[in-house]
Short mmCIF file of C-alpha atoms in Angstrom, two decimals:
data_model
loop_
_atom_site.label_atom_id
_atom_site.label_comp_id
_atom_site.label_asym_id
_atom_site.label_seq_id
_atom_site.Cartn_x
_atom_site.Cartn_y
_atom_site.Cartn_z
CA MET J 1 56.60 228.67 52.09
CA GLU J 2 53.18 230.27 51.71
CA SER J 3 51.76 227.04 50.28
CA LEU J 4 53.11 225.08 53.23
CA HIS J 5 51.61 227.54 55.71
CA GLN J 6 48.22 227.34 53.95
CA ASN J 7 48.35 223.54 53.94
CA ALA J 8 49.05 223.55 57.67
CA GLU J 9 45.91 225.64 58.27
CA LEU J 10 43.67 223.56 56.00
CA ASP J 11 45.03 220.10 56.86
CA PRO J 12 46.89 220.26 60.19
CA ASP J 13 46.90 216.49 60.64
CA ARG J 14 49.30 216.12 57.72
CA TRP J 15 50.96 219.52 57.36
CA ALA J 16 51.21 221.13 60.82
CA ASP J 17 54.75 222.12 61.83
CA ARG J 18 56.15 221.08 58.43
CA SER J 19 56.82 224.50 56.88
CA ARG J 20 60.47 223.74 56.26
CA LEU J 21 62.50 223.30 53.08
CA LEU J 22 65.19 220.76 52.34
CA LEU J 23 67.54 221.77 49.50
CA PHE J 24 69.86 219.17 47.98
CA THR J 25 73.20 219.80 46.29
CA ASN J 26 76.02 217.49 45.19
CA SER J 27 78.68 218.53 47.71
CA TYR J 28 79.30 220.26 51.03
CA THR J 29 80.93 223.19 49.22
CA GLN J 30 77.84 223.67 47.06
CA ALA J 31 75.62 223.45 50.14
CA GLN J 32 77.55 226.26 51.81
CA THR J 33 77.50 228.41 48.68
CA VAL J 34 73.74 228.02 48.27
CA ALA J 35 73.00 228.71 51.94
CA LEU J 36 75.18 231.82 52.10
CA GLY J 37 73.58 233.09 48.89
CA LEU J 38 70.11 232.60 50.36
CA GLN J 39 71.11 234.30 53.61
CA LYS J 40 72.35 237.30 51.64
CA GLN J 41 69.20 237.52 49.50
CA TRP J 42 66.81 236.87 52.39
CA PRO J 43 68.27 238.69 55.42
CA LEU J 44 65.08 238.43 57.47
CA MET J 45 65.35 234.63 57.30
CA ALA J 46 69.14 234.44 57.45
CA ASP J 47 69.36 233.10 61.01
CA ARG J 48 67.03 230.24 60.09
CA ILE J 49 68.93 229.06 57.02
CA TYR J 50 71.38 226.25 57.75
CA TYR J 51 73.77 224.22 55.66
CA LEU J 52 75.35 220.89 56.38
CA SER J 53 79.12 220.74 56.51
CA LYS J 54 81.66 218.10 57.36
CA GLY J 55 82.13 217.74 61.09
CA LYS J 56 85.31 218.07 63.08
CA ASP J 57 87.07 215.47 65.17
CA ASN J 58 84.75 212.48 65.55
CA GLN J 59 81.65 214.41 64.48
CA ASP J 60 80.22 213.22 61.17
CA TYR J 61 78.46 216.46 60.32
CA GLU J 62 77.47 219.84 61.70
CA ALA J 63 74.71 222.28 60.88
CA THR J 64 76.09 225.76 60.36
CA LEU J 65 74.55 229.20 60.13
CA ARG J 66 76.82 231.82 58.54
CA PRO J 67 80.40 233.00 59.03
CA GLY J 68 80.79 234.89 62.29
CA ASN J 69 78.31 232.77 64.21
CA ASP J 70 79.40 230.01 66.49
CA VAL J 71 79.16 226.64 64.83
CA GLN J 72 76.26 224.77 66.35
CA ARG J 73 76.82 221.04 66.46
CA VAL J 74 73.54 219.20 66.12
CA ASP J 75 72.23 215.76 65.62
CA ILE J 76 70.65 216.27 62.22
CA GLU J 77 67.64 214.25 63.35
CA GLN J 78 66.90 217.07 65.84
CA PHE J 79 66.95 219.82 63.22
CA CYS J 80 63.64 221.21 64.47
CA GLU J 81 65.29 222.02 67.80
CA THR J 82 67.51 224.59 66.05
CA GLY J 83 64.54 226.68 64.95
CA GLY J 84 65.79 226.36 61.40
CA THR J 85 63.47 226.64 58.41
CA ILE J 86 65.77 225.79 55.50
CA LEU J 87 68.48 223.15 55.42
CA VAL J 88 70.87 222.84 52.47
CA ALA J 89 72.74 219.54 52.32
CA PRO J 90 74.55 217.19 49.94
CA MET J 91 71.96 214.65 48.84
CA GLN J 92 73.95 211.56 49.73
CA SER J 93 74.90 212.85 53.18
CA ILE J 94 71.46 212.29 54.70
CA GLY J 95 69.95 209.93 52.16
CA ARG J 96 69.60 206.95 54.45
CA GLY J 97 69.28 206.18 58.12
CA PHE J 98 67.97 209.53 59.36
CA ASN J 99 64.52 210.43 60.68
CA ILE J 100 64.24 214.22 60.68
CA LEU J 101 60.93 214.70 62.47
CA ASN J 102 58.85 217.60 63.77
CA LYS J 103 57.32 218.06 67.20
CA ASN J 104 53.85 216.83 66.31
CA GLN J 105 52.05 214.97 69.07
CA PRO J 106 51.34 212.18 69.72
CA SER J 107 53.20 211.00 66.62
CA ALA J 108 56.00 213.04 65.04
CA LEU J 109 55.89 213.56 61.28
CA ALA J 110 58.46 214.40 58.61
CA ALA J 111 59.84 217.84 59.45
CA PHE J 112 60.17 219.07 55.86
CA GLY J 113 57.22 219.84 53.63
CA ALA J 114 59.16 220.36 50.42
CA VAL J 115 62.40 219.21 48.85
CA PHE J 116 64.36 220.95 46.08
CA PHE J 117 66.80 218.97 43.96
CA LEU J 118 68.89 221.97 42.99
CA MET J 119 71.26 219.88 40.88
CA ARG J 120 71.10 216.60 39.08
CA PRO J 121 73.18 214.00 40.95
CA MET J 122 76.59 213.78 39.33
CA TRP J 123 79.36 211.24 39.78
CA GLN J 124 83.04 211.90 40.10
CA PRO J 125 84.52 211.87 36.59
CA GLU J 126 87.13 209.28 35.67
CA ASP J 127 86.53 207.40 38.90
CA MET J 128 88.46 204.14 38.58
CA VAL J 129 86.57 202.54 41.46
CA SER J 130 83.14 203.09 39.91
CA THR J 131 84.44 201.89 36.53
CA ALA J 132 85.81 198.69 38.07
CA ARG J 133 82.54 198.24 39.96
CA GLU J 134 80.53 198.43 36.73
CA ILE J 135 82.81 195.97 34.96
CA ASN J 136 82.59 193.56 37.90
CA ARG J 137 78.82 193.89 37.89
CA TYR J 138 78.54 192.92 34.21
CA THR J 139 81.11 190.14 34.59
CA MET J 140 78.95 188.57 37.30
CA GLN J 141 75.91 189.01 35.07
CA TRP J 142 77.63 187.26 32.17
CA ALA J 143 78.82 184.47 34.46
CA ALA J 144 75.17 183.90 35.35
CA ARG J 145 74.43 183.66 31.60
CA LEU J 146 72.21 186.74 31.59
CA ASP J 147 72.27 189.02 28.52
CA VAL J 148 75.58 187.54 27.41
CA PRO J 149 77.23 189.33 24.44
CA THR J 150 77.14 187.30 21.23
CA ALA J 151 80.96 187.11 21.18
CA PHE J 152 80.80 184.54 23.96
CA GLU J 153 78.65 182.24 21.86
CA ARG J 154 81.55 181.72 19.47
CA ALA J 155 84.04 180.93 22.24
CA ASP J 156 84.80 177.23 22.48
CA GLY J 157 86.46 176.07 25.67
CA LEU J 158 87.77 177.75 28.81
CA TYR J 159 90.81 179.43 27.23
CA LYS J 160 88.88 181.03 24.35
CA SER J 161 86.13 182.10 26.75
CA ALA J 162 88.76 183.81 28.92
CA VAL J 163 90.19 185.62 25.88
CA VAL J 164 86.72 186.79 24.83
CA LEU J 165 85.99 187.92 28.39
CA ARG J 166 89.16 190.02 28.42
CA GLU J 167 88.35 191.56 25.02
CA THR J 168 84.75 192.25 26.03
CA ALA J 169 85.84 193.82 29.32
CA ASN J 170 88.22 196.08 27.38
CA LYS J 171 85.34 197.14 25.11
CA LEU J 172 83.21 197.85 28.18
CA TRP J 173 85.99 199.92 29.75
CA ARG J 174 86.26 201.91 26.53
CA ASN J 175 82.50 202.36 26.45
CA ILE J 176 82.62 203.84 29.95
CA GLU J 177 85.50 206.18 29.06
CA LEU J 178 83.62 207.53 26.02
CA ARG J 179 80.52 208.55 27.99
CA THR J 180 80.80 212.32 27.82
CA SER J 181 77.23 213.26 28.68
CA TYR J 182 73.76 211.83 29.20
CA GLY J 183 73.09 212.29 25.50
CA SER J 184 76.02 210.01 24.67
CA LEU J 185 74.15 207.01 26.14
CA ASN J 186 72.47 206.45 22.79
CA TYR J 187 73.34 203.64 20.38
CA PRO J 188 72.31 202.65 16.80
CA GLN J 189 69.78 199.83 16.81
CA ALA J 190 69.25 197.03 14.29
CA ASP J 191 66.27 198.84 12.74
CA GLY J 192 68.25 202.04 12.20
CA THR J 193 66.80 203.93 15.17
CA MET J 194 68.71 205.03 18.26
CA GLY J 195 68.20 203.47 21.69
CA ASP J 196 69.86 202.83 25.03
CA LEU J 197 70.91 199.24 24.20
CA ASP J 198 74.50 198.69 23.10
CA LEU J 199 74.03 195.82 20.66
CA ASP J 200 77.65 194.69 20.95
CA LEU J 201 77.85 194.52 24.76
CA LEU J 202 74.13 194.12 25.50
CA ILE J 203 74.29 196.79 28.19
CA ARG J 204 71.91 199.68 28.90
CA PRO J 205 73.94 202.49 30.51
CA ARG J 206 71.05 204.95 30.29
CA SER J 207 68.63 202.66 32.11
CA ASP J 208 71.33 201.79 34.64
CA LEU J 209 71.95 205.47 35.35
CA ALA J 210 68.21 206.14 35.65
CA ALA J 211 67.82 203.25 38.09
CA THR J 212 70.77 204.40 40.19
CA THR J 213 69.49 207.98 40.24
CA ALA J 214 66.01 206.77 41.17
CA GLY J 215 67.55 204.91 44.09
CA LEU J 216 69.24 208.10 45.30
CA ILE J 217 66.04 210.10 44.92
CA ILE J 218 63.98 207.49 46.78
CA GLN J 219 66.49 207.47 49.65
CA ALA J 220 66.49 211.26 49.77
CA ILE J 221 62.73 211.73 49.81
CA GLY J 222 62.49 209.21 52.60
CA ARG J 223 63.23 212.21 54.85
CA LEU J 224 59.83 213.64 53.82
CA LEU J 225 57.66 210.53 54.08
CA ARG J 226 57.77 209.74 57.78
CA GLY J 227 54.24 209.41 59.08
CA GLY J 228 52.82 208.74 55.62
CA VAL J 229 52.53 212.44 54.80
CA PRO J 230 52.58 214.17 51.40
CA PHE J 231 55.26 216.60 50.27
CA TYR J 232 56.32 218.79 47.36
CA ALA J 233 59.35 217.89 45.23
CA TYR J 234 61.01 220.32 42.81
CA PHE J 235 63.57 219.38 40.17
CA MET J 236 65.40 222.64 39.56
CA ASP J 237 68.38 221.83 37.33
CA ALA J 238 67.80 222.23 33.59
CA ALA J 239 69.97 219.12 33.13
CA TRP J 240 67.05 217.01 34.35
CA SER J 241 65.17 217.77 31.10
CA PRO J 242 67.19 220.09 28.84
CA LYS J 243 64.75 220.25 25.90
CA THR J 244 61.87 221.15 28.22
CA ALA J 245 63.98 223.78 29.96
CA LEU J 246 64.86 225.31 26.59
CA GLU J 247 61.56 225.06 24.72
CA GLY J 248 58.92 224.95 27.46
CA PRO J 249 56.65 222.31 29.01
CA SER J 250 54.50 221.82 25.92
CA ILE J 251 57.25 219.93 24.12
CA ARG J 252 57.36 216.15 24.34
CA GLU J 253 60.66 214.97 25.84
CA GLU J 254 61.56 211.32 26.11
CA ALA J 255 64.17 209.42 28.10
CA ASP J 256 66.85 209.81 25.42
CA THR J 257 67.40 213.42 26.53
CA SER J 258 65.65 213.64 29.91
CA LEU J 259 67.11 211.77 32.87
CA LEU J 260 64.01 212.77 34.83
CA GLN J 261 61.77 211.02 32.30
CA ALA J 262 64.09 208.00 32.27
CA MET J 263 63.85 207.86 36.05
CA ILE J 264 60.04 208.12 35.88
CA ASP J 265 60.01 205.24 33.38
CA VAL J 266 62.18 203.06 35.63
CA ILE J 267 60.06 203.67 38.72
CA ALA J 268 56.94 202.89 36.67
CA THR J 269 58.40 199.45 35.89
CA TYR J 270 59.07 198.91 39.60
CA ALA J 271 55.43 199.79 40.31
CA ASP J 272 53.97 197.37 37.76
CA PRO J 273 50.54 196.26 39.09
CA ALA J 274 51.53 192.69 38.23
CA ASP J 275 54.19 192.92 40.93
CA ALA J 276 52.27 193.17 44.20
CA VAL J 277 55.31 194.06 46.31
CA GLY J 278 56.75 196.57 43.85
CA ASN J 279 53.38 198.23 43.36
CA ALA J 280 52.85 198.54 47.10
CA LEU J 281 56.27 200.14 47.56
CA TYR J 282 56.42 202.42 44.53
CA GLY J 283 52.88 202.77 43.16
CA ASP J 284 52.08 206.13 44.76
CA LEU J 285 55.49 207.54 43.90
CA ALA J 286 55.24 206.38 40.28
CA GLU J 287 51.80 207.96 39.91
CA SER J 288 52.92 211.27 41.38
CA LEU J 289 56.10 211.48 39.30
CA SER J 290 54.18 210.69 36.12
CA CYS J 291 52.22 213.90 36.74
CA THR J 292 55.28 216.11 37.26
CA VAL J 293 54.11 219.67 36.57
CA GLY J 294 55.97 221.26 33.65
CA LEU J 295 57.09 218.00 32.03
CA ASN J 296 55.35 216.62 28.94
CA ASN J 297 52.25 218.79 29.27
CA SER J 298 51.51 217.69 32.85
#
Protein backbone atom coordinates (compact mmCIF):
# COMPACT_ATOMS: atom_id res chain seq x y z
CA MET A 1 0.00 0.00 0.00
CA GLU A 2 2.86 2.36 0.79
CA SER A 3 4.36 1.79 -2.67
CA LEU A 4 1.03 2.60 -4.30
CA HIS A 5 0.68 5.80 -2.27
CA GLN A 6 4.23 6.87 -3.21
CA ASN A 7 3.56 6.13 -6.88
CA ALA A 8 0.44 8.28 -6.75
CA GLU A 9 2.49 11.22 -5.44
CA LEU A 10 5.32 10.81 -7.96
CA ASP A 11 3.24 9.90 -11.02
CA PRO A 12 -0.37 10.98 -10.47
CA ASP A 13 -1.28 10.66 -14.15
CA ARG A 14 -0.92 6.89 -13.93
CA TRP A 15 -1.28 6.07 -10.24
CA ALA A 16 -3.65 8.60 -8.65
CA ASP A 17 -6.65 7.03 -6.89
CA ARG A 18 -5.36 3.50 -7.55
CA SER A 19 -4.20 2.52 -4.05
CA ARG A 20 -6.38 -0.56 -3.96
CA LEU A 21 -5.59 -4.27 -3.89
CA LEU A 22 -7.31 -7.08 -5.75
CA LEU A 23 -6.76 -10.53 -4.20
CA PHE A 24 -7.67 -13.63 -6.19
CA THR A 25 -8.67 -17.02 -4.79
CA ASN A 26 -10.18 -20.13 -6.40
CA SER A 27 -13.64 -20.01 -4.80
CA TYR A 28 -16.15 -17.81 -3.00
CA THR A 29 -15.55 -19.72 0.23
CA GLN A 30 -11.81 -19.03 0.02
CA ALA A 31 -12.50 -15.36 -0.73
CA GLN A 32 -14.59 -15.05 2.43
CA THR A 33 -12.00 -16.86 4.54
CA VAL A 34 -9.18 -14.61 3.31
CA ALA A 35 -11.17 -11.41 3.78
CA LEU A 36 -12.31 -12.28 7.30
CA GLY A 37 -8.73 -13.21 8.20
CA LEU A 38 -7.46 -9.88 6.92
CA GLN A 39 -10.20 -7.99 8.77
CA LYS A 40 -9.19 -9.72 12.00
CA GLN A 41 -5.47 -9.02 11.52
CA TRP A 42 -5.98 -5.45 10.31
CA PRO A 43 -8.85 -4.01 12.38
CA LEU A 44 -8.15 -0.41 11.39
CA MET A 45 -8.80 -1.36 7.75
CA ALA A 46 -11.55 -3.90 8.42
CA ASP A 47 -14.42 -1.77 7.14
CA ARG A 48 -12.61 -1.29 3.83
CA ILE A 49 -11.92 -4.96 3.14
CA TYR A 50 -14.56 -6.61 0.96
CA TYR A 51 -15.03 -10.07 -0.45
CA LEU A 52 -17.14 -11.21 -3.34
CA SER A 53 -19.85 -13.74 -2.64
CA LYS A 54 -22.60 -15.34 -4.63
CA GLY A 55 -25.63 -13.10 -4.91
CA LYS A 56 -29.17 -13.83 -3.88
CA ASP A 57 -32.27 -14.01 -6.04
CA ASN A 58 -31.40 -12.65 -9.48
CA GLN A 59 -28.22 -10.93 -8.29
CA ASP A 60 -25.07 -12.49 -9.75
CA TYR A 61 -22.75 -11.32 -6.99
CA GLU A 62 -22.53 -9.11 -3.94
CA ALA A 63 -19.68 -7.37 -2.18
CA THR A 64 -19.73 -8.10 1.53
CA LEU A 65 -17.97 -6.62 4.53
CA ARG A 66 -18.00 -8.87 7.61
CA PRO A 67 -20.63 -10.79 9.57
CA GLY A 68 -22.92 -8.44 11.47
CA ASN A 69 -22.91 -5.74 8.83
CA ASP A 70 -25.70 -5.35 6.36
CA VAL A 71 -24.88 -6.92 3.04
CA GLN A 72 -24.25 -4.17 0.55
CA ARG A 73 -25.28 -5.10 -2.96
CA VAL A 74 -23.07 -3.39 -5.49
CA ASP A 75 -22.34 -3.42 -9.13
CA ILE A 76 -18.76 -4.63 -8.96
CA GLU A 77 -17.81 -2.11 -11.63
CA GLN A 78 -18.63 0.63 -9.08
CA PHE A 79 -16.38 -0.79 -6.36
CA CYS A 80 -14.78 2.61 -5.77
CA GLU A 81 -18.16 3.96 -4.64
CA THR A 82 -18.04 1.63 -1.62
CA GLY A 83 -14.90 3.25 -0.25
CA GLY A 84 -13.29 -0.16 -0.24
CA THR A 85 -9.53 -0.62 -0.47
CA ILE A 86 -9.17 -4.40 -0.74
CA LEU A 87 -11.39 -6.77 -2.69
CA VAL A 88 -10.99 -10.55 -2.42
CA ALA A 89 -12.67 -12.50 -5.22
CA PRO A 90 -12.59 -15.82 -7.07
CA MET A 91 -10.42 -15.23 -10.12
CA GLN A 92 -12.89 -16.50 -12.68
CA SER A 93 -15.80 -14.51 -11.24
CA ILE A 94 -14.60 -11.16 -12.59
CA GLY A 95 -12.11 -12.31 -15.20
CA ARG A 96 -13.96 -10.95 -18.21
CA GLY A 97 -16.47 -8.27 -19.06
CA PHE A 98 -15.93 -5.93 -16.11
CA ASN A 99 -14.35 -2.47 -16.04
CA ILE A 100 -13.57 -1.64 -12.41
CA LEU A 101 -12.50 1.98 -12.71
CA ASN A 102 -11.54 4.82 -10.38
CA LYS A 103 -12.86 8.37 -10.31
CA ASN A 104 -10.02 9.92 -12.29
CA GLN A 105 -11.03 12.79 -14.54
CA PRO A 106 -11.43 13.28 -17.42
CA SER A 107 -10.69 9.61 -18.11
CA ALA A 108 -11.19 6.91 -15.47
CA LEU A 109 -8.37 4.42 -14.96
CA ALA A 110 -8.11 0.91 -13.53
CA ALA A 111 -9.13 1.13 -9.88
CA PHE A 112 -6.61 -1.42 -8.56
CA GLY A 113 -2.88 -0.82 -8.47
CA ALA A 114 -1.86 -4.34 -7.49
CA VAL A 115 -3.15 -7.88 -7.85
CA PHE A 116 -2.27 -10.88 -5.69
CA PHE A 117 -2.74 -14.39 -7.04
CA LEU A 118 -3.04 -16.01 -3.64
CA MET A 119 -3.49 -19.48 -5.11
CA ARG A 120 -2.60 -21.20 -8.32
CA PRO A 121 -5.76 -21.74 -10.39
CA MET A 122 -6.99 -25.28 -9.82
CA TRP A 123 -9.60 -27.29 -11.67
CA GLN A 124 -12.26 -29.50 -10.19
CA PRO A 125 -10.79 -33.00 -9.85
CA GLU A 126 -12.33 -35.87 -11.77
CA ASP A 127 -14.50 -33.51 -13.76
CA MET A 128 -16.10 -35.61 -16.49
CA VAL A 129 -17.09 -32.54 -18.51
CA SER A 130 -13.54 -31.18 -18.74
CA THR A 131 -12.23 -34.66 -19.58
CA ALA A 132 -14.76 -35.05 -22.40
CA ARG A 133 -13.91 -31.55 -23.60
CA GLU A 134 -10.21 -32.40 -23.85
CA ILE A 135 -10.90 -35.64 -25.71
CA ASN A 136 -13.21 -33.82 -28.13
CA ARG A 137 -10.56 -31.18 -28.67
CA TYR A 138 -7.90 -33.73 -29.64
CA THR A 139 -10.36 -35.70 -31.76
CA MET A 140 -11.05 -32.57 -33.81
CA GLN A 141 -7.30 -31.97 -34.05
CA TRP A 142 -6.70 -35.50 -35.34
CA ALA A 143 -9.58 -35.17 -37.81
CA ALA A 144 -7.79 -32.12 -39.20
CA ARG A 145 -4.65 -34.30 -39.57
CA LEU A 146 -2.64 -32.25 -37.07
CA ASP A 147 -0.15 -34.07 -34.81
CA VAL A 148 -1.87 -37.39 -35.49
CA PRO A 149 -0.62 -40.32 -33.34
CA THR A 150 1.40 -42.86 -35.31
CA ALA A 151 -1.21 -45.56 -34.62
CA PHE A 152 -3.47 -43.92 -37.18
CA GLU A 153 -0.86 -44.30 -39.89
CA ARG A 154 -1.24 -48.08 -39.72
CA ALA A 155 -5.04 -47.98 -39.94
CA ASP A 156 -6.30 -48.96 -43.37
CA GLY A 157 -9.89 -48.05 -44.16
CA LEU A 158 -12.75 -46.45 -42.26
CA TYR A 159 -13.46 -49.38 -39.91
CA LYS A 160 -9.85 -49.81 -38.77
CA SER A 161 -9.50 -46.04 -38.37
CA ALA A 162 -12.58 -46.03 -36.13
CA VAL A 163 -11.13 -48.86 -34.01
CA VAL A 164 -7.81 -47.01 -33.66
CA LEU A 165 -9.66 -43.81 -32.75
CA ARG A 166 -11.54 -45.62 -29.99
CA GLU A 167 -8.34 -47.20 -28.64
CA THR A 168 -6.47 -43.89 -28.79
CA ALA A 169 -9.32 -42.06 -27.05
CA ASN A 170 -9.23 -44.69 -24.30
CA LYS A 171 -5.47 -44.12 -23.89
CA LEU A 172 -6.08 -40.37 -23.72
CA TRP A 173 -8.79 -40.83 -21.09
CA ARG A 174 -6.38 -42.96 -19.06
CA ASN A 175 -3.66 -40.34 -19.47
CA ILE A 176 -6.00 -37.71 -18.04
CA GLU A 177 -6.99 -39.93 -15.10
CA LEU A 178 -3.34 -40.54 -14.18
CA ARG A 179 -2.44 -36.86 -13.91
CA THR A 180 -1.94 -36.53 -10.18
CA SER A 181 0.05 -33.31 -10.07
CA TYR A 182 1.84 -30.79 -12.26
CA GLY A 183 5.01 -32.86 -11.93
CA SER A 184 3.23 -35.85 -13.48
CA LEU A 185 3.01 -34.02 -16.84
CA ASN A 186 6.46 -35.32 -17.74
CA TYR A 187 7.14 -38.09 -20.26
CA PRO A 188 10.23 -40.07 -21.41
CA GLN A 189 11.52 -38.79 -24.74
CA ALA A 190 13.25 -40.67 -27.57
CA ASP A 191 16.68 -39.40 -26.46
CA GLY A 192 16.19 -40.62 -22.89
CA THR A 193 15.37 -37.20 -21.41
CA MET A 194 12.03 -36.16 -19.94
CA GLY A 195 9.72 -33.65 -21.60
CA ASP A 196 6.11 -32.55 -21.88
CA LEU A 197 5.42 -34.46 -25.13
CA ASP A 198 3.64 -37.81 -24.83
CA LEU A 199 5.26 -39.68 -27.72
CA ASP A 200 2.39 -42.16 -28.00
CA LEU A 201 -0.47 -39.65 -28.15
CA LEU A 202 1.49 -36.62 -29.40
CA ILE A 203 -0.11 -34.39 -26.79
CA ARG A 204 1.46 -31.77 -24.51
CA PRO A 205 -0.65 -31.56 -21.33
CA ARG A 206 1.88 -29.31 -19.59
CA SER A 207 1.90 -26.74 -22.40
CA ASP A 208 -1.89 -26.97 -22.65
CA LEU A 209 -2.26 -26.28 -18.93
CA ALA A 210 0.21 -23.38 -19.13
CA ALA A 211 -1.70 -21.87 -22.06
CA THR A 212 -5.04 -22.23 -20.29
CA THR A 213 -3.64 -20.71 -17.09
CA ALA A 214 -2.10 -17.87 -19.07
CA GLY A 215 -5.51 -17.18 -20.56
CA LEU A 216 -7.05 -16.96 -17.08
CA ILE A 217 -4.26 -14.68 -15.86
CA ILE A 218 -4.57 -12.39 -18.88
CA GLN A 219 -8.33 -12.10 -18.36
CA ALA A 220 -7.84 -11.38 -14.67
CA ILE A 221 -5.21 -8.68 -15.07
CA GLY A 222 -7.42 -6.97 -17.61
CA ARG A 223 -9.06 -5.39 -14.54
CA LEU A 224 -5.77 -3.54 -13.91
CA LEU A 225 -4.94 -2.38 -17.44
CA ARG A 226 -7.76 0.02 -18.21
CA GLY A 227 -6.31 3.31 -19.36
CA GLY A 228 -2.98 1.74 -20.30
CA VAL A 229 -1.62 1.99 -16.75
CA PRO A 230 1.02 -0.15 -15.02
CA PHE A 231 0.35 -2.39 -12.03
CA TYR A 232 2.02 -4.80 -9.63
CA ALA A 233 1.31 -8.54 -9.80
CA TYR A 234 2.26 -10.98 -7.03
CA PHE A 235 2.23 -14.77 -7.34
CA MET A 236 1.91 -15.91 -3.74
CA ASP A 237 1.31 -19.67 -3.83
CA ALA A 238 4.44 -21.84 -3.54
CA ALA A 239 2.79 -24.18 -6.07
CA TRP A 240 3.61 -21.67 -8.80
CA SER A 241 7.32 -22.53 -8.46
CA PRO A 242 7.89 -25.12 -5.71
CA LYS A 243 11.68 -25.48 -6.08
CA THR A 244 12.15 -21.71 -5.89
CA ALA A 245 9.87 -21.50 -2.87
CA LEU A 246 11.89 -24.23 -1.14
CA GLU A 247 15.45 -23.31 -2.12
CA GLY A 248 15.30 -19.58 -2.86
CA PRO A 249 15.36 -17.37 -5.96
CA SER A 250 18.96 -18.14 -6.90
CA ILE A 251 18.05 -21.63 -8.09
CA ARG A 252 17.24 -22.18 -11.75
CA GLU A 253 13.72 -23.59 -12.16
CA GLU A 254 12.35 -24.64 -15.51
CA ALA A 255 8.85 -25.36 -16.79
CA ASP A 256 8.97 -29.03 -15.77
CA THR A 257 8.37 -28.02 -12.14
CA SER A 258 7.19 -24.39 -12.36
CA LEU A 259 3.81 -23.63 -13.88
CA LEU A 260 4.70 -19.95 -13.62
CA GLN A 261 7.77 -20.47 -15.82
CA ALA A 262 5.73 -22.60 -18.23
CA MET A 263 3.19 -19.80 -18.46
CA ILE A 264 5.97 -17.25 -19.06
CA ASP A 265 7.32 -19.47 -21.86
CA VAL A 266 3.89 -19.75 -23.50
CA ILE A 267 3.26 -16.01 -23.43
CA ALA A 268 6.74 -15.44 -24.87
CA THR A 269 5.76 -17.56 -27.88
CA TYR A 270 2.58 -15.50 -28.29
CA ALA A 271 4.71 -12.35 -28.27
CA ASP A 272 7.16 -13.55 -30.93
CA PRO A 273 8.40 -10.42 -32.81
CA ALA A 274 7.78 -12.32 -36.05
CA ASP A 275 4.07 -12.21 -35.24
CA ALA A 276 3.11 -8.54 -35.47
CA VAL A 277 -0.34 -9.01 -33.93
CA GLY A 278 0.80 -11.31 -31.14
CA ASN A 279 3.72 -9.05 -30.28
CA ALA A 280 1.48 -6.00 -30.14
CA LEU A 281 -0.95 -7.76 -27.81
CA TYR A 282 1.44 -9.61 -25.52
CA GLY A 283 4.90 -8.08 -25.98
CA ASP A 284 4.84 -5.83 -22.90
CA LEU A 285 3.31 -8.55 -20.74
CA ALA A 286 5.88 -11.13 -21.89
CA GLU A 287 8.75 -8.76 -21.14
CA SER A 288 7.45 -7.94 -17.67
CA LEU A 289 6.77 -11.55 -16.73
CA SER A 290 10.23 -12.60 -17.90
CA CYS A 291 11.62 -10.28 -15.23
CA THR A 292 9.50 -11.65 -12.38
CA VAL A 293 11.34 -10.73 -9.18
CA GLY A 294 12.37 -13.80 -7.18
CA LEU A 295 12.25 -16.27 -10.08
CA ASN A 296 15.42 -17.47 -11.79
CA ASN A 297 17.66 -14.74 -10.39
CA SER A 298 15.46 -11.89 -11.66
